[in-house]
Short mmCIF file of C-alpha atoms in Angstrom, two decimals:
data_model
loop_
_atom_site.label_atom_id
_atom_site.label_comp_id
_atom_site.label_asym_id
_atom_site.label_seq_id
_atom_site.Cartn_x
_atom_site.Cartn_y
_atom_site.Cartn_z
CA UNK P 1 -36.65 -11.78 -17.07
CA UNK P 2 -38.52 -11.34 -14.18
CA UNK P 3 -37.50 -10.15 -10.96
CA UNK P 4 -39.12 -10.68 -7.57
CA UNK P 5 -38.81 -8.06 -4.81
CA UNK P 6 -37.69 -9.63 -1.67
CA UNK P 7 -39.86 -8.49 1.44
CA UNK P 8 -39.43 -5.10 2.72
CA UNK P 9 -38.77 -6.55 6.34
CA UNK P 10 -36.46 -9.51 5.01
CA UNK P 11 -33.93 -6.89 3.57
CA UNK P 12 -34.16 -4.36 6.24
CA UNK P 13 -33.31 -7.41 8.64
CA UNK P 14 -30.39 -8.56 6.42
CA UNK P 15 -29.30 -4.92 6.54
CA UNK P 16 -29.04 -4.40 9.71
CA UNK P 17 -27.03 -7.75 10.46
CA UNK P 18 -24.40 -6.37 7.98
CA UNK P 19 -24.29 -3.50 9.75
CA UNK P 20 -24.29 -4.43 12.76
CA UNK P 21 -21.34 -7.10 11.99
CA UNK P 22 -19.14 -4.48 10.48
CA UNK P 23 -19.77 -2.31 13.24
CA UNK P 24 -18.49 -4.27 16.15
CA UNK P 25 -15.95 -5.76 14.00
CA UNK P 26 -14.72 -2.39 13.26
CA UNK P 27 -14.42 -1.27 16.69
CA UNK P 28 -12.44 -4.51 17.40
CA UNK P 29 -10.07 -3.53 14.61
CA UNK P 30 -9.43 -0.12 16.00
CA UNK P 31 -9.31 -1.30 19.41
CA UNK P 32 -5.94 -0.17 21.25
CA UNK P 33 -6.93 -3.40 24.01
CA UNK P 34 -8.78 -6.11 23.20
CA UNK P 35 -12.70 -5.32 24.19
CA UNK P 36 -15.09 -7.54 26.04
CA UNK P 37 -18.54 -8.08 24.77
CA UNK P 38 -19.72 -5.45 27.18
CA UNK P 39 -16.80 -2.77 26.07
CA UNK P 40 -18.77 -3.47 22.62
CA UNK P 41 -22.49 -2.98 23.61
CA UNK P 42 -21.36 0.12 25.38
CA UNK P 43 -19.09 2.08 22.33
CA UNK P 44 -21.74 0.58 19.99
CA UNK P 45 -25.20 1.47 21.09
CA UNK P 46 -26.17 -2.41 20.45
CA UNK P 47 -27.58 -4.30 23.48
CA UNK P 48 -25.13 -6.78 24.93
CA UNK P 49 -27.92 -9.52 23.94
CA UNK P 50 -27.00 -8.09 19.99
CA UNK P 51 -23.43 -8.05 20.65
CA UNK P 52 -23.21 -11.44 21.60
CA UNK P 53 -24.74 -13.19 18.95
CA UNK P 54 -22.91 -10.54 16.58
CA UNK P 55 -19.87 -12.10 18.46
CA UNK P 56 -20.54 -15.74 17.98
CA UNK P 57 -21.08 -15.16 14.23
CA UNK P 58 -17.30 -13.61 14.43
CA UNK P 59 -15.79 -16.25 15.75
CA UNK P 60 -17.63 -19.16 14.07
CA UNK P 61 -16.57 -17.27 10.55
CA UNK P 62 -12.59 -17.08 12.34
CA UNK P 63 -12.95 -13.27 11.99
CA UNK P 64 -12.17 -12.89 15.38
CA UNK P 65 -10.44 -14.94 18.39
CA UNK P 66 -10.64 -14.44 22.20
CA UNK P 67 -7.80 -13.29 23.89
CA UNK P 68 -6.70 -13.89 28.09
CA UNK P 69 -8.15 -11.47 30.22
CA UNK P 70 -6.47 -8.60 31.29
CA UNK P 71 -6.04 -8.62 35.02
CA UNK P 72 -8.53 -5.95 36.92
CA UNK P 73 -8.71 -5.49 40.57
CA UNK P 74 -11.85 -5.62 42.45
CA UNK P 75 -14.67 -8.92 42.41
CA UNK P 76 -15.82 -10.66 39.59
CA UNK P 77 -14.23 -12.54 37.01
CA UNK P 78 -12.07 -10.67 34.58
CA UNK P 79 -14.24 -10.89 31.08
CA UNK P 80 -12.40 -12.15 27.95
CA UNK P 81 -11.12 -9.97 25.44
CA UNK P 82 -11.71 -10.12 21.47
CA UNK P 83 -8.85 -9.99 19.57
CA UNK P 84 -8.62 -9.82 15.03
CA UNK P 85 -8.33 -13.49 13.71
CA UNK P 86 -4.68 -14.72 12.56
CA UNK P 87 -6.48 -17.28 10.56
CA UNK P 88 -9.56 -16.92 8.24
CA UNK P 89 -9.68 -14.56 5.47
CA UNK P 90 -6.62 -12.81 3.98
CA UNK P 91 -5.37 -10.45 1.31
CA UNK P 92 -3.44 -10.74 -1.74
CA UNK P 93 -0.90 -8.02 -2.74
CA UNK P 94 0.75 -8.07 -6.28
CA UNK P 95 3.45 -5.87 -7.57
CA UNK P 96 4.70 -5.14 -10.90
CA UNK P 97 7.71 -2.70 -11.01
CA UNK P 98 10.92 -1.80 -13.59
CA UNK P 99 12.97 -4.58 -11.73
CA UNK P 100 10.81 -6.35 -9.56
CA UNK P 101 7.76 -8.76 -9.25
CA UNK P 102 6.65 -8.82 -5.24
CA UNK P 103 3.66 -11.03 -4.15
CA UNK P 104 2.86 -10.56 -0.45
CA UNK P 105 -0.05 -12.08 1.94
CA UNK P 106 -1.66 -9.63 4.50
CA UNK P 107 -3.78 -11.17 7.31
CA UNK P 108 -6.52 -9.42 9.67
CA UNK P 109 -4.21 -8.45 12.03
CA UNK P 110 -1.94 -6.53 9.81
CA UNK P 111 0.98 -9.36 9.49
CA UNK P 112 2.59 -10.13 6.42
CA UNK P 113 2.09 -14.07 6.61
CA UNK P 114 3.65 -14.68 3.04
CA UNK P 115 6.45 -12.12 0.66
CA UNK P 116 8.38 -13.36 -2.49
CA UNK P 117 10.54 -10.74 -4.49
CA UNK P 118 11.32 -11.59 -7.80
CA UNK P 119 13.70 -9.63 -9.21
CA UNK P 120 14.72 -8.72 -13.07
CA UNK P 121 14.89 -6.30 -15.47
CA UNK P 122 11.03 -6.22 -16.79
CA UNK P 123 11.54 -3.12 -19.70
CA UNK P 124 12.39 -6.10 -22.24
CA UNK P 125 9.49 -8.32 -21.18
CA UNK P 126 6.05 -8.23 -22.69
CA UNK P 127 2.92 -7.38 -19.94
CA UNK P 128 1.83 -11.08 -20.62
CA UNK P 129 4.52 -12.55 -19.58
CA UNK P 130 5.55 -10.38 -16.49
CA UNK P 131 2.13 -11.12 -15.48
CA UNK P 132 2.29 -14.90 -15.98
CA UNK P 133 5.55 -14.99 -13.86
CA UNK P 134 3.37 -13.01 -10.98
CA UNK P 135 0.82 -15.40 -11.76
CA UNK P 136 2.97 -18.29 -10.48
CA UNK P 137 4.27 -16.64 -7.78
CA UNK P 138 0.81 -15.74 -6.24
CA UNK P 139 -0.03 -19.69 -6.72
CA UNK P 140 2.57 -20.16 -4.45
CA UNK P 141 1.80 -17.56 -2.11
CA UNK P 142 -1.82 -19.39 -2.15
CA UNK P 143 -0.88 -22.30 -1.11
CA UNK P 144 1.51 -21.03 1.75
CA UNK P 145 -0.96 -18.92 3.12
CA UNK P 146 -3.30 -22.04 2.81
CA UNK P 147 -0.95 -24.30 5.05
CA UNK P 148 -1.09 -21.72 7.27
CA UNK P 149 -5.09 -21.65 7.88
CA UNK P 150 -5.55 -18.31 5.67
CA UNK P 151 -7.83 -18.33 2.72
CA UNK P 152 -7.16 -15.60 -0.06
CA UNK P 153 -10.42 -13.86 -0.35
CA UNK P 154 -8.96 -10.45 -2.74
CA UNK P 155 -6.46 -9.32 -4.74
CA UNK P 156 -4.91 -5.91 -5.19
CA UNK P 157 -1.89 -5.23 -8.19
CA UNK P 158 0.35 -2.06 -7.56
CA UNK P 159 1.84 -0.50 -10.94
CA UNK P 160 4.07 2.13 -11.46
CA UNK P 161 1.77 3.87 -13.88
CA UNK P 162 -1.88 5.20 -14.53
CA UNK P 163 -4.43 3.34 -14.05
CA UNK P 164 -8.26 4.15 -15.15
CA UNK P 165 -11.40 2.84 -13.11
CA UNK P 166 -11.26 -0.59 -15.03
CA UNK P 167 -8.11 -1.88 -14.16
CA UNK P 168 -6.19 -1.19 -17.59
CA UNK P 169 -2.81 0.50 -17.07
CA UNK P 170 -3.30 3.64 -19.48
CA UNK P 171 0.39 4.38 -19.41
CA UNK P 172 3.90 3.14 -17.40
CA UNK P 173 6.43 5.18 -19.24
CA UNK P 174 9.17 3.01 -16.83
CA UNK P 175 7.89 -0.20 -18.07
CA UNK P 176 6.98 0.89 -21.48
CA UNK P 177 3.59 -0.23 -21.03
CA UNK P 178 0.90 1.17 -22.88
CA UNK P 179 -2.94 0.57 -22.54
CA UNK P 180 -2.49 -2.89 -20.89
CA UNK P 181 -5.96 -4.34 -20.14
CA UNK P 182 -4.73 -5.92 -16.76
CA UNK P 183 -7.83 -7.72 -15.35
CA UNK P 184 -8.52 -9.12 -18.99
CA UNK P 185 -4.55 -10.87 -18.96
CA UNK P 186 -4.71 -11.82 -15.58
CA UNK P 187 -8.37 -13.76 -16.11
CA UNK P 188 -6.84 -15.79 -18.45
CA UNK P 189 -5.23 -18.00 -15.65
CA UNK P 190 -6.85 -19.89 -13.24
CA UNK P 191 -8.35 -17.95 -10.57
CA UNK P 192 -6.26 -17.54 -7.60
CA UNK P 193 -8.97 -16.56 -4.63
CA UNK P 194 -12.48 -17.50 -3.51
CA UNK P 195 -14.63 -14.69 -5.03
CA UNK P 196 -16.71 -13.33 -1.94
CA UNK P 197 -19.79 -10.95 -1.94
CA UNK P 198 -18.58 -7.42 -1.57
CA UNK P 199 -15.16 -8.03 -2.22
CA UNK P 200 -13.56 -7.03 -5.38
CA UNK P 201 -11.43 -10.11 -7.10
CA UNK P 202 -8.69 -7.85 -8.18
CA UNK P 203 -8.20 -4.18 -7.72
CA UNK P 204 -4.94 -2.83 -9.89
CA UNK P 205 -3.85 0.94 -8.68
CA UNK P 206 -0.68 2.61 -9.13
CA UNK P 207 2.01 1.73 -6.50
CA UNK P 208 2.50 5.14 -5.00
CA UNK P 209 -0.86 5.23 -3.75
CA UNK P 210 -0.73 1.51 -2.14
CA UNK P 211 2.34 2.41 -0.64
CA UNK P 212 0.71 5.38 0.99
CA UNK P 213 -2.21 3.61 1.91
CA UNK P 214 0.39 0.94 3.42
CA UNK P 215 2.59 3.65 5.37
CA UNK P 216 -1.21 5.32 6.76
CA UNK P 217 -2.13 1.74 8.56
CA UNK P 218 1.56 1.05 9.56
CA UNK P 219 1.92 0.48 13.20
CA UNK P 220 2.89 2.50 15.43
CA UNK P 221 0.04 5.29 13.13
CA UNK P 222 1.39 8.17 12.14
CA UNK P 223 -0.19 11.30 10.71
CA UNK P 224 -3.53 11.82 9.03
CA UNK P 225 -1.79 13.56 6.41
CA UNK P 226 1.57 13.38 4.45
CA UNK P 227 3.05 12.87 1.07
CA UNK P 228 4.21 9.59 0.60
CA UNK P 229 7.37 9.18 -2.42
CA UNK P 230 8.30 5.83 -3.67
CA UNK P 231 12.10 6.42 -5.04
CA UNK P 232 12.12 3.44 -7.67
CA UNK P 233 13.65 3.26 -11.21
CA UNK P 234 10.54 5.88 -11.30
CA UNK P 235 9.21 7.86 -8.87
CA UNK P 236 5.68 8.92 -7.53
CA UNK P 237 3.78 10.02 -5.01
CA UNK P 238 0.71 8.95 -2.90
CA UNK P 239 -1.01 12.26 -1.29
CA UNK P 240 -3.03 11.24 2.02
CA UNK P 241 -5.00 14.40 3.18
CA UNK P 242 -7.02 13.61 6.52
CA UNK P 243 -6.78 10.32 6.59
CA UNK P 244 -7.88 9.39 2.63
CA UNK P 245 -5.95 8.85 0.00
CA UNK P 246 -6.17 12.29 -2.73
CA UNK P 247 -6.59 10.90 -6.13
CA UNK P 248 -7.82 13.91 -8.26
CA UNK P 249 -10.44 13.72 -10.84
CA UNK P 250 -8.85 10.64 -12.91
CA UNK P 251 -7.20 8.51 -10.05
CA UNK P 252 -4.35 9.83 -10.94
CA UNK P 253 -2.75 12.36 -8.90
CA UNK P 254 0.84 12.25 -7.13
CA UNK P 255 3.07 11.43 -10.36
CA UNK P 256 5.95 13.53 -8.83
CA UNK P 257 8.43 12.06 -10.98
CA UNK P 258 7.42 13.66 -13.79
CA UNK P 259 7.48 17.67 -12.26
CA UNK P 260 9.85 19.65 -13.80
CA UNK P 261 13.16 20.69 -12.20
CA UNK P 262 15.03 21.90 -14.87
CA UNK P 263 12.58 23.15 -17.64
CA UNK P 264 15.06 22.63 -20.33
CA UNK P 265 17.05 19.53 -19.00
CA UNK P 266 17.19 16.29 -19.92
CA UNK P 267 14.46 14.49 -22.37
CA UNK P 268 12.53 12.35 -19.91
CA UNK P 269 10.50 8.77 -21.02
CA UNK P 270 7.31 10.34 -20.54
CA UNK P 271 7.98 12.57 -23.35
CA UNK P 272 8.80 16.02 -21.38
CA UNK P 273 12.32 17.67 -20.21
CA UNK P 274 13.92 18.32 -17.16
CA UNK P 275 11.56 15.71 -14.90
CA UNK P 276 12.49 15.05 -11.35
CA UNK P 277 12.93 10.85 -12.16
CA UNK P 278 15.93 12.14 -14.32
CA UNK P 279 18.11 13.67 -11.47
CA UNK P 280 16.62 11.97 -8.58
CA UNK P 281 15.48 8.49 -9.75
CA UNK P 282 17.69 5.21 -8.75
CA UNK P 283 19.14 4.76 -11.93
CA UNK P 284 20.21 8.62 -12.16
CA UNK P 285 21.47 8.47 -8.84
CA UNK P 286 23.71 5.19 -9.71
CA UNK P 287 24.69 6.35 -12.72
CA UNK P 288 25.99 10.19 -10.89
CA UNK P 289 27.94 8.13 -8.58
CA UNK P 290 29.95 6.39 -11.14
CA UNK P 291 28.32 3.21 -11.15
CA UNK P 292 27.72 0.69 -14.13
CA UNK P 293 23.90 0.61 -13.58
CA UNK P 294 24.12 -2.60 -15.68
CA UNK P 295 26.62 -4.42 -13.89
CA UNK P 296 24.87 -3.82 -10.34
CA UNK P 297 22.14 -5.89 -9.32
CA UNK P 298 18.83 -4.49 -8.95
CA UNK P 299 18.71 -5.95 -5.30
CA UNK P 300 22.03 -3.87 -3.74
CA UNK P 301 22.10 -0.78 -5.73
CA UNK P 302 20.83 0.96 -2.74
CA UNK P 303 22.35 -0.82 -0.59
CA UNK P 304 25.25 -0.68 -2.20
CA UNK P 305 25.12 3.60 -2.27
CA UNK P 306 24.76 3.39 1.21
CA UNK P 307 27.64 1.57 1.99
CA UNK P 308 29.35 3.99 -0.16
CA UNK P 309 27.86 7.28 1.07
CA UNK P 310 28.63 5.34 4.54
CA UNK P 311 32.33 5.24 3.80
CA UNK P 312 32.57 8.93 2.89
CA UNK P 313 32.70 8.09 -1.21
CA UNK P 314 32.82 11.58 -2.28
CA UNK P 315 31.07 10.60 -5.89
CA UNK P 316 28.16 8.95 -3.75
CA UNK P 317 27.29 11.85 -1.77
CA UNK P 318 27.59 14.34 -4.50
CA UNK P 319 24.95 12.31 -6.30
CA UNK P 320 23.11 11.89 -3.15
CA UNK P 321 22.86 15.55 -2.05
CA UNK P 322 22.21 16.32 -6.24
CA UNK P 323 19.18 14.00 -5.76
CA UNK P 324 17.84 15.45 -2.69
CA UNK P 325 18.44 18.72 -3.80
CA UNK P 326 16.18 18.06 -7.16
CA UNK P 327 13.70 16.26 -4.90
CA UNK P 328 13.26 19.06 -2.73
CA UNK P 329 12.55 21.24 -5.15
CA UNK P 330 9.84 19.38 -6.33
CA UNK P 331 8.87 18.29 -2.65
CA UNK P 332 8.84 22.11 -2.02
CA UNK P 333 6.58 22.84 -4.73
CA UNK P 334 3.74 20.29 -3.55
CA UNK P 335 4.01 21.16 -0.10
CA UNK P 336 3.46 25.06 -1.21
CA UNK P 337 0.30 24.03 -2.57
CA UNK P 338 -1.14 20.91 -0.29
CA UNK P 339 -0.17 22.80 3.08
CA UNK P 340 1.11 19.39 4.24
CA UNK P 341 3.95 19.18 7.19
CA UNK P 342 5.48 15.59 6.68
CA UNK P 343 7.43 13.52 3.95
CA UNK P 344 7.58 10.45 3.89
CA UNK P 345 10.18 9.07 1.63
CA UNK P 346 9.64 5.43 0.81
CA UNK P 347 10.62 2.69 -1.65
CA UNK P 348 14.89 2.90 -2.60
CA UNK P 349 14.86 6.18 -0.99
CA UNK P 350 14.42 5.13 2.57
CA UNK P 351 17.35 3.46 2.98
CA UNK P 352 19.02 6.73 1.54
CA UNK P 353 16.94 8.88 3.97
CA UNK P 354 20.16 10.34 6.12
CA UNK P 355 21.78 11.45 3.11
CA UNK P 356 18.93 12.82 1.07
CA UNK P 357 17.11 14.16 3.99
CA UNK P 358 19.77 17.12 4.81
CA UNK P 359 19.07 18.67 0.78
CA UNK P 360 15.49 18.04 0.65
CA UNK P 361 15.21 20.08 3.90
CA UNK P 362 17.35 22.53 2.92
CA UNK P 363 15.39 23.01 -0.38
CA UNK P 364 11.66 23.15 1.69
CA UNK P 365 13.77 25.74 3.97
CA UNK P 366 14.06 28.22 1.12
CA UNK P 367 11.25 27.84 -0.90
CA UNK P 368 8.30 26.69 1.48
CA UNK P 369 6.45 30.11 2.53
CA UNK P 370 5.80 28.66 6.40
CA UNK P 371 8.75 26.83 6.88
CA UNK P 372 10.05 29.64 9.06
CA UNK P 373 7.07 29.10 11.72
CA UNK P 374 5.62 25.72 10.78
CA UNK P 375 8.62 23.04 10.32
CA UNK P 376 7.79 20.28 7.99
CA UNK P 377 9.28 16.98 8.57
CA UNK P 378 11.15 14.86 6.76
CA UNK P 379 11.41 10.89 7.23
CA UNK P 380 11.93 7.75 5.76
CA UNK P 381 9.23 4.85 5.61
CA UNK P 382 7.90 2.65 7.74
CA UNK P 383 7.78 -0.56 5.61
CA UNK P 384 10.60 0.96 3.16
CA UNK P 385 10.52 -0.79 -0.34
CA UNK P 386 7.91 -3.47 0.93
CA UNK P 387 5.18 -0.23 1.16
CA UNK P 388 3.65 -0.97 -2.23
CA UNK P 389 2.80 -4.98 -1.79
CA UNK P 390 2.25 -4.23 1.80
CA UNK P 391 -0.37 -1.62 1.27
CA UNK P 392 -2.08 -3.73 -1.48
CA UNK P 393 -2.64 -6.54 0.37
CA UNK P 394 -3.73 -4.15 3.41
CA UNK P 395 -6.24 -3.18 1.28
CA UNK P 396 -7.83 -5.70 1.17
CA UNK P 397 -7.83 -7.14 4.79
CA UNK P 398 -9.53 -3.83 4.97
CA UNK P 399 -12.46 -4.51 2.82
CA UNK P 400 -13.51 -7.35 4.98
CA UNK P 401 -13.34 -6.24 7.77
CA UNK P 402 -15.72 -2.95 6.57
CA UNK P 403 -17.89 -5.55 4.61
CA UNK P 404 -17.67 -8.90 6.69
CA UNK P 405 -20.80 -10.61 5.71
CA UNK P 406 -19.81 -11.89 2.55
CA UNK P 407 -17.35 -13.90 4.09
CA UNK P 408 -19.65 -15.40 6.44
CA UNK P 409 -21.90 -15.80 4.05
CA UNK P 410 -19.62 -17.87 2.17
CA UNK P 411 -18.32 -19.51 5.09
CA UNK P 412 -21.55 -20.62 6.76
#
């Protein structure tokens, strides 16, 4: 084979449009008004001559709209803003959990355009098949998003599980899923988005992390740094320190569920004893109320402890405060050695926030060295149980607007 080097000039030219394009679109993205072409040239460093044509190519690729005018005293004619594109490119998110399938659509903007739940027991079902079934739902979700002027550019799966740097899903003790080549299953089905230059066809990542990356870009923002717990069937954690998500050596840091609480308590599914999912996760918490786990739907058994903890059930909150008193041990342990001063508790457990809260507090109280002088604060999600699907297909409404010249590549 032989290759031929493109000019020196040509790619520093191509270069520099890239970066030029993701620059002002960034700064459009992170604007708190809508900027005029001159608010550009002037946070940018780019001539206004630069921004402009930038600008045009934005709009003719429907990567960004112009908004009215804000109203300014003084002469001269008020200049337009620019505004994030409800139409155009959008992201797919994908979720495979113990008792759930989600599929979600994410536009520019941050709106959720498109979500489907599907909900069922998937321990029984083979990875093929749970798959398949998200499969179809995404086709649906495509053509939604489709009627609505949106184009599905990315895809990104959340699983409650590890997950190497190829996409396979090393181990979901929850699910019972074992060294599940993801990407390879899913490619046997027709493809579901436009493949784009620079943007990743699927990305697969363990929920707790997409739900922390969802809960970081959440409006109104929050802090640069927090734990993030999804309370499922399972539970883990997504660790955002500065403003980036912590994944360790492996990708994968934050699985919570699985500290001990009670060295010699009960046998857990990972293979160890005494884990935190075992005293705090959804089914232990059902079950400690007195509830027939199998005889509740998957869809109300938090809502259903609510309404019981709500109407003083004393079996309710006794599992409850057991729960939150097993979380915040754990809680108390990672916050010991992170130095981090909020919680975040998503998935199940925000809807259980003002009963788990009180005992998880309590627990950081005693055991966190600086809680004395530095209070750490306790709170339930933003986007609750939708965090996971949320963040995934954040994630990738993300990656164009950092890399948008695939897109208009594609589109011009």
């Amino acid at each position: 084979m032989t290759l031929t080097r493109a000019p020196a000039g040509a790619v520093r030219q191509g270069s520099l449009r890239e970066l030029n394009l993701a620059l002002v679109l960034g700064r459009i993205a992170a604007a708190h008004r809508p900027p005029s072409r001159a608010d550009l040239a002037t946070a940018t460093g780019l001539t206004r001559a630069t921004v402009s044509a930038v600008v045009e190519d934005l709009l003719a690729g429907r990567l960004v709209s112009e908004s009215d005018p804000a109203p300014r005293a003084g002469a001269g004619r008020p200049a337009r803003g620019l505004v994030l594109a409800d139409q155009g490119p959008a992201g797919l998110g994908l979720e495979v959990n113990v008792d759930y399938l989600t599929v979600c659509v994410v536009d520019l903007t941050g709106q959720v355009r498109h979500r489907t739940v599907h909900r069922a027991d998937l321990r029984p079902v083979a990875p093929a098949d749970a798959l398949a079934k998200l499969v179809e739902m995404a086709g649906a979700a495509r053509d939604d998003a489709a009627e609505q002027g949106l184009t599905l550019i990315g895809a990104a799966l959340a699983v409650p599980g590890l997950v190497d740097d190829t996409g396979v899903v090393r181990l979901a003790p929850n699910l019972g899923w074992r060294d599940v080549p993801v990407p390879a299953l899913l490619a046997e089905h027709p493809p579901l988005i436009e493949q784009v230059p620079g943007i990743p066809a699927l990305v697969v990542d363990n929920e707790a992390n997409l739900a922390a990356l969802g809960e970081l870009h959440s409006r109104p923002p929050g802090p640069s740094s927090f734990l993030h717990i999804s309370g499922e069937v399972g539970i883990g954690a997504g660790i955002v320190l500065d403003g980036a998500l912590f994944r360790g050596v492996r990708g994968w840091s934050g699985e919570i569920g699985h500290l001990p609480v009670h060295p010699e308590g009960r046998p857990c599914r990972c293979g160890g004893q005494g884990c935190l999912e075992q005293y705090a996760g959804q089914e232990a918490i059902v079950t400690a109320a007195g509830l027939a786990r199998a005889e509740l739907p998957a869809d109300t058994a938090t809502a259903r402890l609510a309404e019981l903890a709500e109407a003083g059930d004393a079996d309710a909150l006794r599992a409850l405060h057991d729960a939150g008193t097993a979380l915040g041990v754990a809680v108390a342990s990672v916050v010991n050695l992170l130095d981090l001063d909020t919680v975040v508790l998503g998935g199940g457990y925000a809807a259980l926030a003002p009963w788990l809260c009180p005992p998880v507090l309590a627990e950081i109280a005693g055991r966190v060295l600086t809680a004395a002088w530095s209070p750490v604060t306790v709170r339930p999600s933003t986007l609750g149980a939708e965090a996971a699907a949320v963040g995934a297909a954040g994630s990738v409404a993300r990656r164009i607007i950092a890399q948008p010249a695939g897109w208009l590549a594609r589109s011009g």
